[in-house]
Amino acid sequence: MRVFMQEQFESQRRLTPRARALTLEIAAEARADWGFATDILARALRENRQLASGDRRLVAETVYGLIRWERRLESIVDQLLAGARVPKEWREPVTPM
């Protein structure tokens, strides 16, 4: 039952092609310029007012998620390259909310 509800929830929250492209543009710009993601995101959403409010929320959530994952993975790689032990919880797959 829970798997079904999770699949139904996830199917309703898909990025439209335009929202997906915007998400990738924002994430790439935040990474390349080392700017504050909130400023870059606010500017990009102001320039793309044609997106529905649900798409705008999902773009923001996805951008912040990409940044969090990138930082987490960089930290793990840095620790592995330094020869440090990686905590067990970092090695286990994270279940989506």
PDB file of C-alpha atoms in Angstrom, residues 72-87 90:
ATOM      1  CA  ARG A  72      27.164  15.331   0.109  1.00  0.00           C
ATOM      2  CA  LEU A  73      28.829  13.367  -2.691  1.00  0.00           C
ATOM      3  CA  GLU A  74      31.820  15.738  -2.783  1.00  0.00           C
ATOM      4  CA  SER A  75      32.285  15.240   0.949  1.00  0.00           C
ATOM      5  CA  ILE A  76      32.163  11.457   0.615  1.00  0.00           C
ATOM      6  CA  VAL A  77      34.639  11.465  -2.276  1.00  0.00           C
ATOM      7  CA  ASP A  78      36.989  13.786  -0.386  1.00  0.00           C
ATOM      8  CA  GLN A  79      36.931  11.487   2.626  1.00  0.00           C
ATOM      9  CA  LEU A  80      37.488   8.400   0.490  1.00  0.00           C
ATOM     10  CA  LEU A  81      40.423  10.018  -1.273  1.00  0.00           C
ATOM     11  CA  ALA A  82      41.886  11.057   2.067  1.00  0.00           C
ATOM     12  CA  GLY A  83      41.658   7.457   3.276  1.00  0.00           C
ATOM     13  CA  ALA A  84      39.150   8.215   6.007  1.00  0.00           C
ATOM     14  CA  ARG A  85      36.419   5.797   6.994  1.00  0.00           C
ATOM     15  CA  VAL A  86      33.054   6.783   5.622  1.00  0.00           C
ATOM     16  CA  PRO A  87      30.209   6.497   8.154  1.00  0.00           C
ATOM     17  CA  TRP A  90      26.495   7.555   4.135  1.00  0.00           C
TER      18      TRP A  90
END
